[in-house]
Amino acid sequence: SHGNVGKLARTHGDANLNRICAKIAGDEGRHEVAYQSFCEEILKRDPDGLILELGDVMRGQITMPAENMNDGTPATENLYTDFSEVAQRLGVYTAIDYADILKHLVKRWDLEHLEGLSSEAEKEREYICRLPERYLKLAERSMNKKKKELAGKEP
């Protein structure tokens, strides 16, 4: 998402913001590679454990740190929701991006072909492998709903 903000900044002539976002995006990319590698190693050593934990995380409510961001005034009570809507509208980070990330991880870790799991972990593996398509459908449905809402507001 920071890379996308940087591209928007560059397009609108803000070289400093572009440079800052590029550094943050690079750092996020390195974190992504590290966490993917950690999970790959855990998958080799304890596939049931990783799959059960990943399923639990995906079933739970993931809270982004920025969701708690405000400056203490009533005007910022919905700051994250407002930010999220703007990010979706600008294409900075969308629900489709989230579905694509999940699809990438399922493919990278070859979860569709993972064998030898306990019955409980196998159920979680199946659940995890279905998530990208499920999220994509939900994202598309949400986007279509928003388009209809916006079309209804036009004169």
PDB file of C-alpha atoms in Angstrom:
ATOM      1  CA  SER A   1       0.000   0.000   0.000  1.00  0.00           C
ATOM      2  CA  HIS A   2       2.849   2.398   0.743  1.00  0.00           C
ATOM      3  CA  GLY A   3       4.214   1.766  -2.746  1.00  0.00           C
ATOM      4  CA  ASN A   4       0.837   2.713  -4.207  1.00  0.00           C
ATOM      5  CA  VAL A   5       0.694   5.891  -2.119  1.00  0.00           C
ATOM      6  CA  GLY A   6       4.203   6.704  -3.339  1.00  0.00           C
ATOM      7  CA  LYS A   7       3.110   6.290  -6.953  1.00  0.00           C
ATOM      8  CA  LEU A   8       0.169   8.628  -6.365  1.00  0.00           C
ATOM      9  CA  ALA A   9       2.493  11.142  -4.692  1.00  0.00           C
ATOM     10  CA  ARG A  10       4.914  11.003  -7.627  1.00  0.00           C
ATOM     11  CA  THR A  11       2.052  11.425 -10.098  1.00  0.00           C
ATOM     12  CA  HIS A  12       0.954  14.539  -8.218  1.00  0.00           C
ATOM     13  CA  GLY A  13       4.479  15.946  -7.966  1.00  0.00           C
ATOM     14  CA  ASP A  14       5.430  15.123  -4.375  1.00  0.00           C
ATOM     15  CA  ALA A  15       8.903  13.597  -4.732  1.00  0.00           C
ATOM     16  CA  ASN A  16       9.573  13.659  -0.975  1.00  0.00           C
ATOM     17  CA  LEU A  17       6.453  11.682  -0.102  1.00  0.00           C
ATOM     18  CA  ASN A  18       7.233   9.270  -2.938  1.00  0.00           C
ATOM     19  CA  ARG A  19      10.731   8.694  -1.515  1.00  0.00           C
ATOM     20  CA  ILE A  20       9.416   8.199   2.034  1.00  0.00           C
ATOM     21  CA  CYS A  21       6.760   5.748   0.861  1.00  0.00           C
ATOM     22  CA  ALA A  22       9.316   3.830  -1.219  1.00  0.00           C
ATOM     23  CA  LYS A  23      11.494   3.347   1.882  1.00  0.00           C
ATOM     24  CA  ILE A  24       8.531   2.167   3.943  1.00  0.00           C
ATOM     25  CA  ALA A  25       7.400  -0.160   1.131  1.00  0.00           C
ATOM     26  CA  GLY A  26      10.906  -1.621   0.940  1.00  0.00           C
ATOM     27  CA  ASP A  27      10.900  -2.245   4.675  1.00  0.00           C
ATOM     28  CA  GLU A  28       7.463  -3.866   4.475  1.00  0.00           C
ATOM     29  CA  GLY A  29       8.719  -6.048   1.617  1.00  0.00           C
ATOM     30  CA  ARG A  30      11.624  -7.272   3.720  1.00  0.00           C
ATOM     31  CA  HIS A  31       9.233  -8.076   6.585  1.00  0.00           C
ATOM     32  CA  GLU A  32       7.016  -9.983   4.162  1.00  0.00           C
ATOM     33  CA  VAL A  33       9.933 -12.101   2.922  1.00  0.00           C
ATOM     34  CA  ALA A  34      11.054 -12.812   6.487  1.00  0.00           C
ATOM     35  CA  TYR A  35       7.612 -13.850   7.725  1.00  0.00           C
ATOM     36  CA  GLN A  36       7.026 -16.027   4.675  1.00  0.00           C
ATOM     37  CA  SER A  37      10.371 -17.733   5.321  1.00  0.00           C
ATOM     38  CA  PHE A  38       9.544 -18.218   9.008  1.00  0.00           C
ATOM     39  CA  CYS A  39       6.247 -19.847   8.090  1.00  0.00           C
ATOM     40  CA  GLU A  40       7.921 -22.066   5.500  1.00  0.00           C
ATOM     41  CA  GLU A  41      10.315 -23.349   8.152  1.00  0.00           C
ATOM     42  CA  ILE A  42       7.515 -23.891  10.665  1.00  0.00           C
ATOM     43  CA  LEU A  43       5.556 -25.708   7.957  1.00  0.00           C
ATOM     44  CA  LYS A  44       8.471 -28.135   7.567  1.00  0.00           C
ATOM     45  CA  ARG A  45       8.765 -28.730  11.320  1.00  0.00           C
ATOM     46  CA  ASP A  46       5.151 -28.518  12.512  1.00  0.00           C
ATOM     47  CA  PRO A  47       2.666 -28.384   9.639  1.00  0.00           C
ATOM     48  CA  ASP A  48      -0.340 -29.130  11.871  1.00  0.00           C
ATOM     49  CA  GLY A  49       0.640 -26.365  14.265  1.00  0.00           C
ATOM     50  CA  LEU A  50       1.081 -23.751  11.545  1.00  0.00           C
ATOM     51  CA  ILE A  51      -2.151 -24.656   9.760  1.00  0.00           C
ATOM     52  CA  LEU A  52      -4.181 -24.685  12.979  1.00  0.00           C
ATOM     53  CA  GLU A  53      -2.778 -21.306  14.052  1.00  0.00           C
ATOM     54  CA  LEU A  54      -3.220 -19.763  10.614  1.00  0.00           C
ATOM     55  CA  GLY A  55      -6.816 -20.971  10.498  1.00  0.00           C
ATOM     56  CA  ASP A  56      -7.410 -19.510  13.948  1.00  0.00           C
ATOM     57  CA  VAL A  57      -5.927 -16.162  12.903  1.00  0.00           C
ATOM     58  CA  MET A  58      -8.002 -16.069   9.731  1.00  0.00           C
ATOM     59  CA  ARG A  59     -11.188 -16.883  11.641  1.00  0.00           C
ATOM     60  CA  GLY A  60     -10.478 -14.186  14.207  1.00  0.00           C
ATOM     61  CA  GLN A  61     -10.832 -10.478  13.817  1.00  0.00           C
ATOM     62  CA  ILE A  62      -7.545  -9.045  12.600  1.00  0.00           C
ATOM     63  CA  THR A  63      -7.097  -5.580  14.041  1.00  0.00           C
ATOM     64  CA  MET A  64      -4.856  -3.195  12.190  1.00  0.00           C
ATOM     65  CA  PRO A  65      -2.866  -0.923  14.542  1.00  0.00           C
ATOM     66  CA  ALA A  66      -4.229   2.157  12.794  1.00  0.00           C
ATOM     67  CA  GLU A  67      -7.788   1.153  13.746  1.00  0.00           C
ATOM     68  CA  ASN A  68      -7.100   2.623  17.181  1.00  0.00           C
ATOM     69  CA  MET A  69      -5.672   5.864  15.810  1.00  0.00           C
ATOM     70  CA  ASN A  70      -7.334   9.157  16.757  1.00  0.00           C
ATOM     71  CA  ASP A  71      -6.437  12.459  18.284  1.00  0.00           C
ATOM     72  CA  GLY A  72      -9.072  12.314  21.017  1.00  0.00           C
ATOM     73  CA  THR A  73     -11.589  14.521  19.283  1.00  0.00           C
ATOM     74  CA  PRO A  74     -15.019  13.387  18.069  1.00  0.00           C
ATOM     75  CA  ALA A  75     -13.979  14.303  14.519  1.00  0.00           C
ATOM     76  CA  THR A  76     -11.473  11.424  14.481  1.00  0.00           C
ATOM     77  CA  GLU A  77     -13.699   8.700  15.949  1.00  0.00           C
ATOM     78  CA  ASN A  78     -14.053   7.158  12.487  1.00  0.00           C
ATOM     79  CA  LEU A  79     -10.559   8.011  11.290  1.00  0.00           C
ATOM     80  CA  TYR A  80      -9.564   4.474  10.292  1.00  0.00           C
ATOM     81  CA  THR A  81     -12.910   3.749   8.629  1.00  0.00           C
ATOM     82  CA  ASP A  82     -12.646   6.991   6.667  1.00  0.00           C
ATOM     83  CA  PHE A  83      -9.018   6.232   5.760  1.00  0.00           C
ATOM     84  CA  SER A  84      -9.929   2.707   4.677  1.00  0.00           C
ATOM     85  CA  GLU A  85     -12.738   3.951   2.432  1.00  0.00           C
ATOM     86  CA  VAL A  86     -10.441   6.491   0.787  1.00  0.00           C
ATOM     87  CA  ALA A  87      -7.706   3.864   0.323  1.00  0.00           C
ATOM     88  CA  GLN A  88     -10.227   1.525  -1.319  1.00  0.00           C
ATOM     89  CA  ARG A  89     -11.602   4.288  -3.554  1.00  0.00           C
ATOM     90  CA  LEU A  90      -8.108   5.349  -4.690  1.00  0.00           C
ATOM     91  CA  GLY A  91      -6.978   1.766  -5.170  1.00  0.00           C
ATOM     92  CA  VAL A  92      -4.174   2.167  -2.629  1.00  0.00           C
ATOM     93  CA  TYR A  93      -5.160  -1.012  -0.802  1.00  0.00           C
ATOM     94  CA  THR A  94      -8.351  -2.879  -1.517  1.00  0.00           C
ATOM     95  CA  ALA A  95     -10.101  -6.014  -0.362  1.00  0.00           C
ATOM     96  CA  ILE A  96      -9.051  -7.507  -3.699  1.00  0.00           C
ATOM     97  CA  ASP A  97      -5.417  -6.891  -2.730  1.00  0.00           C
ATOM     98  CA  TYR A  98      -6.066  -8.770   0.510  1.00  0.00           C
ATOM     99  CA  ALA A  99      -7.565 -11.715  -1.396  1.00  0.00           C
ATOM    100  CA  ASP A 100      -4.565 -11.673  -3.756  1.00  0.00           C
ATOM    101  CA  ILE A 101      -2.151 -11.802  -0.807  1.00  0.00           C
ATOM    102  CA  LEU A 102      -3.945 -14.828   0.607  1.00  0.00           C
ATOM    103  CA  LYS A 103      -3.913 -16.491  -2.799  1.00  0.00           C
ATOM    104  CA  HIS A 104      -0.176 -15.819  -3.070  1.00  0.00           C
ATOM    105  CA  LEU A 105       0.501 -17.381   0.338  1.00  0.00           C
ATOM    106  CA  VAL A 106      -1.595 -20.477  -0.374  1.00  0.00           C
ATOM    107  CA  LYS A 107       0.346 -20.934  -3.603  1.00  0.00           C
ATOM    108  CA  ARG A 108       3.779 -20.109  -2.156  1.00  0.00           C
ATOM    109  CA  TRP A 109       3.363 -22.582   0.693  1.00  0.00           C
ATOM    110  CA  ASP A 110       1.688 -25.088  -1.671  1.00  0.00           C
ATOM    111  CA  LEU A 111      -1.110 -25.542   0.850  1.00  0.00           C
ATOM    112  CA  GLU A 112      -3.431 -27.100  -1.723  1.00  0.00           C
ATOM    113  CA  HIS A 113      -1.084 -30.097  -1.947  1.00  0.00           C
ATOM    114  CA  LEU A 114      -0.020 -30.317   1.703  1.00  0.00           C
ATOM    115  CA  GLU A 115      -0.485 -33.862   2.972  1.00  0.00           C
ATOM    116  CA  GLY A 116      -0.082 -35.803   6.189  1.00  0.00           C
ATOM    117  CA  LEU A 117      -2.083 -33.460   8.388  1.00  0.00           C
ATOM    118  CA  SER A 118      -4.326 -34.461  11.261  1.00  0.00           C
ATOM    119  CA  SER A 119      -8.048 -34.426  10.450  1.00  0.00           C
ATOM    120  CA  GLU A 120      -8.457 -31.151  12.344  1.00  0.00           C
ATOM    121  CA  ALA A 121      -5.572 -29.491  10.495  1.00  0.00           C
ATOM    122  CA  GLU A 122      -6.861 -30.866   7.182  1.00  0.00           C
ATOM    123  CA  LYS A 123     -10.190 -29.104   7.763  1.00  0.00           C
ATOM    124  CA  GLU A 124      -8.315 -25.869   8.475  1.00  0.00           C
ATOM    125  CA  ARG A 125      -6.155 -26.337   5.371  1.00  0.00           C
ATOM    126  CA  GLU A 126      -9.284 -26.672   3.241  1.00  0.00           C
ATOM    127  CA  TYR A 127     -10.767 -23.579   4.886  1.00  0.00           C
ATOM    128  CA  ILE A 128      -7.590 -21.560   4.280  1.00  0.00           C
ATOM    129  CA  CYS A 129      -7.353 -22.668   0.647  1.00  0.00           C
ATOM    130  CA  ARG A 130     -10.944 -21.504   0.008  1.00  0.00           C
ATOM    131  CA  LEU A 131     -10.433 -18.079   1.607  1.00  0.00           C
ATOM    132  CA  PRO A 132      -8.883 -16.217  -1.346  1.00  0.00           C
ATOM    133  CA  GLU A 133     -11.841 -16.997  -3.624  1.00  0.00           C
ATOM    134  CA  ARG A 134     -14.314 -16.242  -0.841  1.00  0.00           C
ATOM    135  CA  TYR A 135     -12.685 -12.885  -0.085  1.00  0.00           C
ATOM    136  CA  LEU A 136     -12.525 -12.033  -3.772  1.00  0.00           C
ATOM    137  CA  LYS A 137     -16.265 -12.638  -4.151  1.00  0.00           C
ATOM    138  CA  LEU A 138     -17.002 -10.562  -1.051  1.00  0.00           C
ATOM    139  CA  ALA A 139     -14.746  -7.758  -2.329  1.00  0.00           C
ATOM    140  CA  GLU A 140     -16.422  -7.742  -5.730  1.00  0.00           C
ATOM    141  CA  ARG A 141     -19.872  -7.743  -4.135  1.00  0.00           C
ATOM    142  CA  SER A 142     -18.884  -4.833  -1.892  1.00  0.00           C
ATOM    143  CA  MET A 143     -17.419  -2.875  -4.802  1.00  0.00           C
ATOM    144  CA  ASN A 144     -20.548  -3.409  -6.891  1.00  0.00           C
ATOM    145  CA  LYS A 145     -22.711  -2.260  -3.982  1.00  0.00           C
ATOM    146  CA  LYS A 146     -20.629   0.905  -3.596  1.00  0.00           C
ATOM    147  CA  LYS A 147     -20.843   1.598  -7.343  1.00  0.00           C
ATOM    148  CA  LYS A 148     -24.641   1.317  -7.184  1.00  0.00           C
ATOM    149  CA  GLU A 149     -24.748   3.610  -4.151  1.00  0.00           C
ATOM    150  CA  LEU A 150     -22.608   6.192  -5.954  1.00  0.00           C
ATOM    151  CA  ALA A 151     -24.687   5.898  -9.121  1.00  0.00           C
ATOM    152  CA  GLY A 152     -27.814   6.550  -7.061  1.00  0.00           C
ATOM    153  CA  LYS A 153     -26.297   9.796  -5.731  1.00  0.00           C
ATOM    154  CA  GLU A 154     -25.522  11.200  -9.167  1.00  0.00           C
ATOM    155  CA  PRO A 155     -27.930  13.866 -10.469  1.00  0.00           C
TER     156      PRO A 155
END
